[in-house]
Amino acid sequence: MIKRLLSFLDASPVNFLAVKNLTEELQQHGYRRIDTTETLGTVKAGDKFFVTKNDSSIYAFQIGRKPLAETGFHMICAHCDSPTFRIKPHAEIDCEGGIVKLNTEVYGGPIMSTWFDRPLTLAGRVIVKSKDVMTPTTLLLHVKRPLLQISNLAIHFNRQVNDGVKLSRQKDVLPILGIINDELEKGNLLMNIILEELNKQQTVAREDILDFDLYLADATPACTFGAHNELISSGRLDDLSMCFAGLEALLASQPTDTTQVLAIFDNEETGSQTKQGAGSPFLSYMLKRIALAQGGTEEAYYQAVERAFMISADNAHAWHPNYSEKYDPTNHPMLGGGPVIKFNAAQKYASDAYSASVFAGLCKKAGVPCQRFVNHSDVAGGSTLGNILASSIPLRGVDMGNAILAMHSCRETGSTADHEFCVKVFTQFYQE
């Protein structure tokens, strides 16, 4: 199971590739892709299908034996984006000695210093011309070798570096792409690399490339470490580990009376207010279409929402042995201690006593330990997609996740046992 997770993490450096890999797994297990521009048709018990939005979010459904109105649906939600750096248009900056660096902008809230002095690569999507100007073609790109690096300034020029240094997002975190060897490469180094990679898939001419969404990613493979290989080191554990746990549970689940839903959103790290984010009405539209396709009415959809339950799966903060003062004295989850229910009095999380009791009961039934997280009252916490989704679809639900260290670092740390626990409780949830 852990090897599958590591392989998924390595193959999913950005949201677009994560969705591609989820798509392939679903199709291999009998899920069919639905074109959202076409009529859904009749939906019957046992049907398995999925839809995507923007190539960067995906929603899978296994239809229950009973109509949505009678049983509602059981939904696991997660997000496939992670903090990183986006490549700007006209990105190449020529420097002395032929060195070329790339102009970037920050995506989400990364711990920027963790991206320094490590091999990085590029991944994302490239848009190319097609016969129809309104529907250009999307090609995915993943350079599977170390390609760039953001280099630190030597300590001799920055004696205060170990005392904490404020980093400029425009100046300090621009990656080096390489050194020009030929005058013809000037201004073309990035495009040459893009063309080289795309032409491994199909023939693409330079003039056919219209635009791209490209991001930096860690080029070092995910791995386990620790005295017993009990820990995981990887970029994007937040939140791809939850995406993959949800997928594993869905694929392992047999049809029940209740419809099973896996919703993987994009743009959680920037607020979710996009057409492919949790703030979009897209998922509610799909659920309503399913209710109608079962022969129900709009009323059936509203009944289904009232009977539904959502697990918002986004990783939690593990207790850090070097910074115990940052944690709540009685609610700090440990690595390897099981899934974590997250609470917040300001309603940044969807959990309340009722939904937490449901999830804790699922853990007990699955034979899985369960933990709780609340922020230290003097430390501001983050938020997630659970309450954003619940503001548009008024679902009962819980916010939870596995405990990890160094959240939003270029490489985060999790527990192998927690991943296995999480798949077990997710599978139990789908089978209820």
Coordinates of C-alpha atoms in Angstrom, one line a residue:
M1 CA 0.0 0.0 0.0
I2 CA 2.8 2.5 0.9
K3 CA 4.7 1.7 -2.3
R4 CA 1.5 2.6 -4.3
L5 CA 1.3 5.8 -2.4
L6 CA 4.9 6.7 -3.1
S7 CA 4.5 5.9 -6.8
F8 CA 1.4 8.1 -6.9
L9 CA 3.2 11.0 -5.3
D10 CA 6.1 10.7 -7.7
A11 CA 3.8 10.6 -10.7
S12 CA 1.7 13.6 -9.5
P13 CA 3.9 16.7 -9.1
V14 CA 1.0 19.0 -9.9
N15 CA -2.8 19.0 -9.9
F16 CA -3.2 18.2 -13.6
L17 CA -1.0 15.1 -13.4
A18 CA -2.7 14.0 -10.1
V19 CA -6.1 14.1 -11.9
K20 CA -4.6 12.2 -14.9
N21 CA -3.4 9.5 -12.6
L22 CA -6.7 9.3 -10.6
T23 CA -8.5 9.1 -14.0
E24 CA -6.4 6.1 -15.1
E25 CA -6.9 4.3 -11.8
L26 CA -10.7 4.8 -12.0
Q27 CA -10.9 3.6 -15.6
Q28 CA -8.8 0.5 -14.8
H29 CA -11.5 -0.4 -12.2
G30 CA -14.5 0.0 -14.4
Y31 CA -15.4 3.7 -14.0
R32 CA -16.4 5.4 -17.2
R33 CA -15.7 9.0 -18.0
I34 CA -18.8 11.2 -18.5
D35 CA -18.7 14.3 -20.7
T36 CA -20.5 17.0 -18.7
T37 CA -21.6 18.8 -21.9
E38 CA -23.8 15.8 -22.8
T39 CA -27.0 14.5 -21.2
L40 CA -26.3 12.3 -18.3
G41 CA -28.9 9.7 -19.3
T42 CA -30.5 7.2 -17.0
V43 CA -28.5 6.4 -13.9
K44 CA -29.1 3.0 -12.2
A45 CA -27.8 1.1 -9.2
G46 CA -24.2 0.0 -9.6
D47 CA -23.2 2.5 -12.2
K48 CA -19.7 3.8 -11.8
F49 CA -18.6 7.0 -13.5
F50 CA -16.6 10.2 -13.1
V51 CA -16.3 13.7 -14.4
T52 CA -13.5 16.2 -14.4
K53 CA -13.3 20.0 -14.4
N54 CA -10.5 22.1 -15.9
D55 CA -8.3 19.0 -16.0
S56 CA -7.5 19.7 -12.4
S57 CA -10.5 18.4 -10.3
I58 CA -12.2 15.1 -10.5
Y59 CA -15.5 13.7 -9.1
A60 CA -16.2 9.9 -9.0
F61 CA -19.6 8.3 -8.2
Q62 CA -20.6 4.7 -7.4
I63 CA -24.4 4.7 -7.5
G64 CA -26.1 2.9 -4.6
R65 CA -28.9 0.4 -4.7
K66 CA -31.4 2.9 -3.5
P67 CA -32.2 6.4 -4.9
L68 CA -30.3 9.4 -3.5
A69 CA -33.5 10.7 -1.9
E70 CA -33.8 7.7 0.3
T71 CA -30.2 7.2 1.5
G72 CA -28.3 10.4 0.6
F73 CA -24.7 9.9 -0.3
H74 CA -21.4 9.3 1.5
M75 CA -18.7 11.7 0.2
I76 CA -14.9 12.0 0.8
C77 CA -13.4 15.3 -0.3
A78 CA -9.8 16.3 -0.7
H79 CA -7.7 18.6 -2.8
C80 CA -4.9 18.0 -5.3
D81 CA -3.1 21.3 -5.3
S82 CA -0.1 22.1 -3.1
P83 CA 2.0 25.3 -2.5
T84 CA 4.6 25.8 -5.2
F85 CA 5.8 28.4 -7.7
R86 CA 4.1 29.1 -11.0
I87 CA 6.1 30.0 -14.1
K88 CA 5.1 33.5 -15.4
P89 CA 4.6 34.3 -19.1
H90 CA 7.8 35.6 -20.8
A91 CA 9.7 33.9 -18.0
E92 CA 13.3 33.8 -19.1
I93 CA 15.6 36.3 -17.6
D94 CA 19.1 36.5 -19.1
C95 CA 22.0 37.1 -16.7
E96 CA 25.7 37.6 -16.9
G97 CA 27.7 34.6 -18.1
G98 CA 24.8 33.2 -20.1
I99 CA 22.9 32.1 -17.0
V100 CA 19.2 32.0 -17.5
K101 CA 16.7 32.2 -14.6
L102 CA 12.9 32.0 -14.7
N103 CA 10.5 34.5 -13.4
T104 CA 8.0 32.9 -11.1
E105 CA 5.1 33.8 -8.7
V106 CA 4.2 32.1 -5.5
Y107 CA 1.2 29.7 -5.5
G108 CA -0.4 29.2 -2.1
G109 CA 1.7 29.5 1.1
P110 CA 4.9 27.5 0.8
I111 CA 7.8 27.5 3.3
M112 CA 10.0 29.2 0.7
S113 CA 13.3 28.5 2.3
T114 CA 12.7 24.7 1.9
W115 CA 12.8 25.1 -1.8
F116 CA 16.5 26.3 -1.9
D117 CA 19.4 24.2 -3.0
R118 CA 17.5 21.1 -4.1
P119 CA 16.9 19.7 -7.6
L120 CA 13.6 20.9 -9.0
T121 CA 11.7 20.2 -12.2
L122 CA 8.8 21.5 -14.2
A123 CA 5.3 20.0 -14.6
G124 CA 1.8 21.2 -15.7
R125 CA -0.1 21.6 -18.9
V126 CA 0.6 23.2 -22.3
I127 CA -2.2 24.5 -24.5
V128 CA -1.7 24.0 -28.3
K129 CA -3.6 24.9 -31.4
S130 CA -6.5 22.7 -32.7
K131 CA -8.9 23.0 -35.6
D132 CA -11.4 24.8 -33.4
V133 CA -10.1 28.1 -31.8
M134 CA -12.7 27.7 -29.0
T135 CA -11.4 24.3 -27.9
P136 CA -7.6 24.2 -28.1
T137 CA -5.8 20.9 -27.1
T138 CA -4.3 20.3 -23.7
L139 CA -1.1 18.4 -23.3
L140 CA 0.4 17.4 -20.0
L141 CA 4.1 17.9 -19.2
H142 CA 6.3 16.4 -16.6
V143 CA 10.1 16.8 -17.0
K144 CA 11.3 13.7 -15.3
R145 CA 14.8 14.9 -14.5
P146 CA 16.4 17.6 -12.3
L147 CA 16.1 20.7 -14.3
L148 CA 16.3 23.8 -12.1
Q149 CA 17.5 25.0 -8.7
I150 CA 17.0 28.0 -6.4
S151 CA 20.4 28.6 -5.0
N152 CA 21.1 30.3 -1.6
L153 CA 23.4 33.2 -1.2
A154 CA 26.7 32.1 0.5
I155 CA 26.8 32.7 4.2
H156 CA 29.9 34.9 3.6
F157 CA 27.6 37.4 1.9
N158 CA 24.8 36.9 4.4
R159 CA 26.1 36.5 7.9
Q160 CA 22.6 36.7 9.4
V161 CA 21.2 33.8 7.3
N162 CA 20.9 31.6 10.4
D163 CA 19.1 34.3 12.4
G164 CA 16.2 34.4 10.0
V165 CA 16.1 36.3 6.7
K166 CA 13.0 37.9 5.0
L167 CA 12.8 36.5 1.5
S168 CA 11.6 38.5 -1.5
R169 CA 9.1 36.6 -3.6
Q170 CA 10.2 38.5 -6.7
K171 CA 14.0 38.4 -6.2
D172 CA 15.2 35.6 -3.9
V173 CA 13.2 32.5 -5.2
L174 CA 13.9 32.6 -8.9
P175 CA 15.2 29.3 -10.2
I176 CA 18.3 28.9 -12.4
L177 CA 17.3 27.0 -15.6
G178 CA 20.8 26.7 -17.1
I179 CA 23.6 28.4 -19.1
I180 CA 23.2 29.3 -22.8
N181 CA 25.6 27.4 -25.0
D182 CA 24.5 28.8 -28.3
E183 CA 23.3 32.3 -29.3
L184 CA 20.2 30.6 -30.9
E185 CA 19.1 29.5 -27.4
K186 CA 18.8 33.0 -26.1
G187 CA 15.2 33.6 -25.2
N188 CA 14.3 30.1 -26.3
L189 CA 15.8 27.8 -23.6
L190 CA 12.5 27.2 -21.8
M191 CA 10.5 26.7 -25.0
N192 CA 13.1 24.3 -26.3
I193 CA 12.7 22.1 -23.2
I194 CA 8.9 22.3 -23.5
L195 CA 9.0 21.2 -27.2
E196 CA 11.5 18.4 -26.4
E197 CA 9.2 17.0 -23.8
L198 CA 5.9 17.4 -25.8
N199 CA 7.4 15.8 -28.9
K200 CA 7.9 12.6 -26.8
Q201 CA 4.1 12.4 -26.9
Q202 CA 3.3 13.8 -30.3
T203 CA 4.7 16.1 -33.0
V204 CA 4.2 19.7 -31.9
A205 CA 5.5 22.8 -33.7
R206 CA 6.7 25.8 -31.8
E207 CA 4.1 28.1 -33.4
D208 CA 1.3 25.7 -32.2
I209 CA 2.0 26.4 -28.6
L210 CA -0.5 29.0 -27.3
D211 CA 0.1 29.1 -23.5
F212 CA 1.0 27.0 -20.5
D213 CA 0.3 26.4 -16.7
L214 CA 3.7 25.2 -15.5
Y215 CA 4.9 24.9 -11.9
L216 CA 8.0 24.0 -10.0
A217 CA 8.2 20.6 -8.3
D218 CA 10.7 18.7 -6.2
A219 CA 12.6 16.3 -8.4
T220 CA 13.7 14.0 -5.5
P221 CA 11.5 10.8 -5.2
A222 CA 9.2 10.2 -2.3
C223 CA 10.6 7.7 0.2
T224 CA 10.2 6.2 3.6
F225 CA 12.7 6.7 6.4
G226 CA 13.2 6.1 10.2
A227 CA 14.6 3.2 12.2
H228 CA 11.7 1.0 11.0
N229 CA 10.9 2.8 7.7
E230 CA 7.8 4.0 9.6
L231 CA 7.9 7.6 8.3
I232 CA 7.2 9.1 4.8
S233 CA 9.2 12.0 3.3
S234 CA 7.6 13.6 0.2
G235 CA 6.4 16.8 -1.3
R236 CA 2.6 17.2 -1.6
L237 CA 1.5 14.9 1.2
D238 CA -0.8 17.8 1.9
D239 CA -3.1 16.8 0.3
L240 CA -2.3 14.1 -2.2
S241 CA -2.0 11.4 0.5
M242 CA -5.7 12.0 1.3
C243 CA -6.6 12.0 -2.4
F244 CA -5.0 8.6 -2.7
A245 CA -6.4 7.2 0.5
G246 CA -9.9 8.2 -0.8
L247 CA -9.2 6.5 -4.1
E248 CA -8.0 3.3 -2.5
A249 CA -11.1 3.2 -0.3
L250 CA -13.5 3.8 -3.2
L251 CA -11.9 1.1 -5.4
A252 CA -12.0 -1.4 -2.5
S253 CA -15.7 -0.7 -1.7
Q254 CA -18.6 -2.8 -2.9
P255 CA -21.9 -1.2 -3.9
T256 CA -24.3 -0.5 -1.0
D257 CA -27.7 1.1 -0.7
T258 CA -25.9 4.5 -0.5
T259 CA -24.2 6.3 -3.3
Q260 CA -20.4 6.7 -2.8
V261 CA -18.7 9.9 -3.9
L262 CA -15.1 10.9 -4.1
A263 CA -14.6 14.6 -4.8
I264 CA -11.0 15.9 -5.4
F265 CA -11.0 19.7 -5.7
D266 CA -8.4 22.1 -6.9
N267 CA -7.2 25.5 -5.6
E268 CA -7.8 24.9 -1.9
E269 CA -4.4 26.5 -1.2
T270 CA -5.6 29.8 -2.7
G271 CA -9.1 29.9 -1.2
S272 CA -11.2 27.4 -3.3
Q273 CA -13.1 30.2 -5.1
T274 CA -12.7 28.8 -8.7
K275 CA -14.9 26.8 -11.0
Q276 CA -12.8 23.7 -10.0
G277 CA -12.6 24.6 -6.3
A278 CA -14.8 23.6 -3.4
G279 CA -16.5 27.0 -3.6
S280 CA -17.9 26.2 -7.0
P281 CA -21.5 24.9 -7.5
F282 CA -20.2 22.3 -10.0
L283 CA -20.5 19.4 -7.6
S284 CA -24.0 20.3 -6.5
Y285 CA -25.0 20.5 -10.1
M286 CA -23.7 17.0 -10.7
L287 CA -25.5 15.6 -7.7
K288 CA -28.7 17.2 -8.7
R289 CA -28.3 15.8 -12.2
I290 CA -27.8 12.3 -10.8
A291 CA -31.0 12.7 -8.6
L292 CA -32.9 13.7 -11.7
A293 CA -31.4 10.9 -13.8
Q294 CA -32.7 8.4 -11.3
G295 CA -36.2 9.6 -12.1
G296 CA -36.4 11.9 -9.1
T297 CA -37.1 15.6 -8.8
E298 CA -35.2 18.6 -7.5
E299 CA -36.8 17.8 -4.2
A300 CA -35.1 14.4 -4.3
Y301 CA -31.7 16.2 -4.4
Y302 CA -32.5 18.3 -1.4
Q303 CA -33.6 15.2 0.5
A304 CA -30.3 13.5 -0.4
V305 CA -28.3 16.4 0.9
E306 CA -30.1 16.2 4.3
R307 CA -29.3 12.5 4.5
A308 CA -25.7 12.8 3.3
F309 CA -22.4 12.8 5.2
M310 CA -19.1 14.4 4.1
I311 CA -15.6 13.6 5.2
S312 CA -13.4 16.6 4.4
A313 CA -9.9 15.0 4.3
D314 CA -7.0 17.4 4.6
N315 CA -3.9 16.7 6.7
A316 CA -3.5 17.9 10.3
H317 CA -0.5 19.2 12.2
A318 CA 1.5 16.5 14.0
W319 CA 3.2 17.3 17.3
H320 CA 6.8 18.5 16.7
P321 CA 9.3 17.4 19.3
N322 CA 11.3 20.6 18.9
Y323 CA 8.4 23.0 19.3
S324 CA 6.0 21.6 21.9
E325 CA 5.1 25.1 23.0
K326 CA 3.3 25.8 19.7
Y327 CA 0.7 23.1 20.4
D328 CA -2.5 22.9 22.4
P329 CA -1.6 21.2 25.8
T330 CA -4.3 18.5 25.6
N331 CA -5.1 18.2 21.8
H332 CA -1.9 17.6 19.9
P333 CA -1.9 14.5 17.6
M334 CA 1.1 12.3 17.2
L335 CA 2.6 10.7 14.1
G336 CA 1.3 7.1 13.9
G337 CA -1.6 7.8 16.2
G338 CA -4.3 7.5 13.7
P339 CA -6.7 9.9 11.8
V340 CA -7.2 13.3 13.4
I341 CA -10.5 15.1 13.8
K342 CA -10.0 18.9 13.6
F343 CA -12.0 21.4 15.6
N344 CA -12.1 25.2 15.5
A345 CA -14.4 27.5 17.5
A346 CA -14.3 30.1 14.6
Q347 CA -15.8 27.4 12.3
K348 CA -12.7 27.1 10.1
Y349 CA -13.4 23.4 10.2
A350 CA -16.7 21.6 9.5
S351 CA -16.4 19.4 12.6
D352 CA -18.8 19.6 15.5
A353 CA -19.6 17.2 18.3
Y354 CA -22.2 15.3 16.2
S355 CA -20.1 14.8 13.1
A356 CA -17.0 14.1 15.2
S357 CA -18.9 11.4 17.0
V358 CA -19.9 9.8 13.7
F359 CA -16.3 9.7 12.5
A360 CA -14.9 8.4 15.8
G361 CA -17.5 5.7 15.6
L362 CA -16.4 4.8 12.1
C363 CA -12.8 4.6 13.4
K364 CA -13.8 2.3 16.2
K365 CA -15.8 0.0 13.9
A366 CA -12.8 -0.2 11.5
G367 CA -10.4 -0.9 14.4
V368 CA -8.5 2.3 13.9
P369 CA -7.2 4.7 16.6
C370 CA -8.5 8.3 16.4
Q371 CA -7.0 11.6 17.6
R372 CA -8.2 15.2 17.9
F373 CA -6.6 18.5 17.0
V374 CA -7.3 22.0 18.3
N375 CA -5.0 25.0 17.8
H376 CA -3.1 26.5 20.7
S377 CA -5.3 29.5 21.5
D378 CA -2.5 31.9 20.9
V379 CA -1.6 30.4 17.5
A380 CA -3.7 31.2 14.4
G381 CA -4.6 28.1 12.4
G382 CA -5.4 27.5 8.8
S383 CA -8.7 26.4 7.2
T384 CA -9.7 23.9 4.6
L385 CA -12.4 23.0 2.1
G386 CA -15.0 21.4 4.4
N387 CA -16.7 24.5 5.6
I388 CA -16.4 26.2 2.1
L389 CA -18.2 23.2 0.5
A390 CA -20.8 23.1 3.3
S391 CA -21.6 26.8 2.7
S392 CA -22.9 25.8 -0.8
I393 CA -24.1 22.3 -0.1
P394 CA -25.3 22.2 3.6
L395 CA -23.9 18.9 4.4
R396 CA -23.3 17.2 7.8
G397 CA -19.6 16.6 7.8
V398 CA -16.3 16.4 9.6
D399 CA -12.9 17.8 8.9
M400 CA -10.1 15.3 9.4
G401 CA -6.7 14.3 8.2
N402 CA -3.5 12.5 9.0
A403 CA -0.9 14.2 11.2
I404 CA 2.1 15.5 9.3
L405 CA 5.2 17.6 10.1
A406 CA 6.4 20.6 8.1
M407 CA 3.1 21.3 6.4
H408 CA 3.7 23.4 3.2
S409 CA 7.4 22.6 3.2
C410 CA 8.9 21.4 -0.1
R411 CA 9.0 18.0 1.7
E412 CA 6.6 17.0 4.4
T413 CA 6.8 14.1 6.8
G414 CA 4.0 11.6 7.5
S415 CA 3.5 8.2 9.0
T416 CA 3.1 4.9 7.1
A417 CA 0.7 3.5 9.8
D418 CA -1.5 6.6 9.5
H419 CA -2.0 6.1 5.8
E420 CA -3.0 2.5 6.3
F421 CA -5.4 3.5 9.2
C422 CA -6.9 6.2 7.0
V423 CA -7.7 3.8 4.1
K424 CA -9.3 1.4 6.5
V425 CA -11.7 4.0 8.0
F426 CA -12.5 5.5 4.6
T427 CA -13.4 2.0 3.3
Q428 CA -15.6 1.5 6.4
F429 CA -17.4 4.8 5.7
Y430 CA -18.2 3.9 2.1
Q431 CA -19.5 0.5 3.2
E432 CA -22.0 2.0 5.8

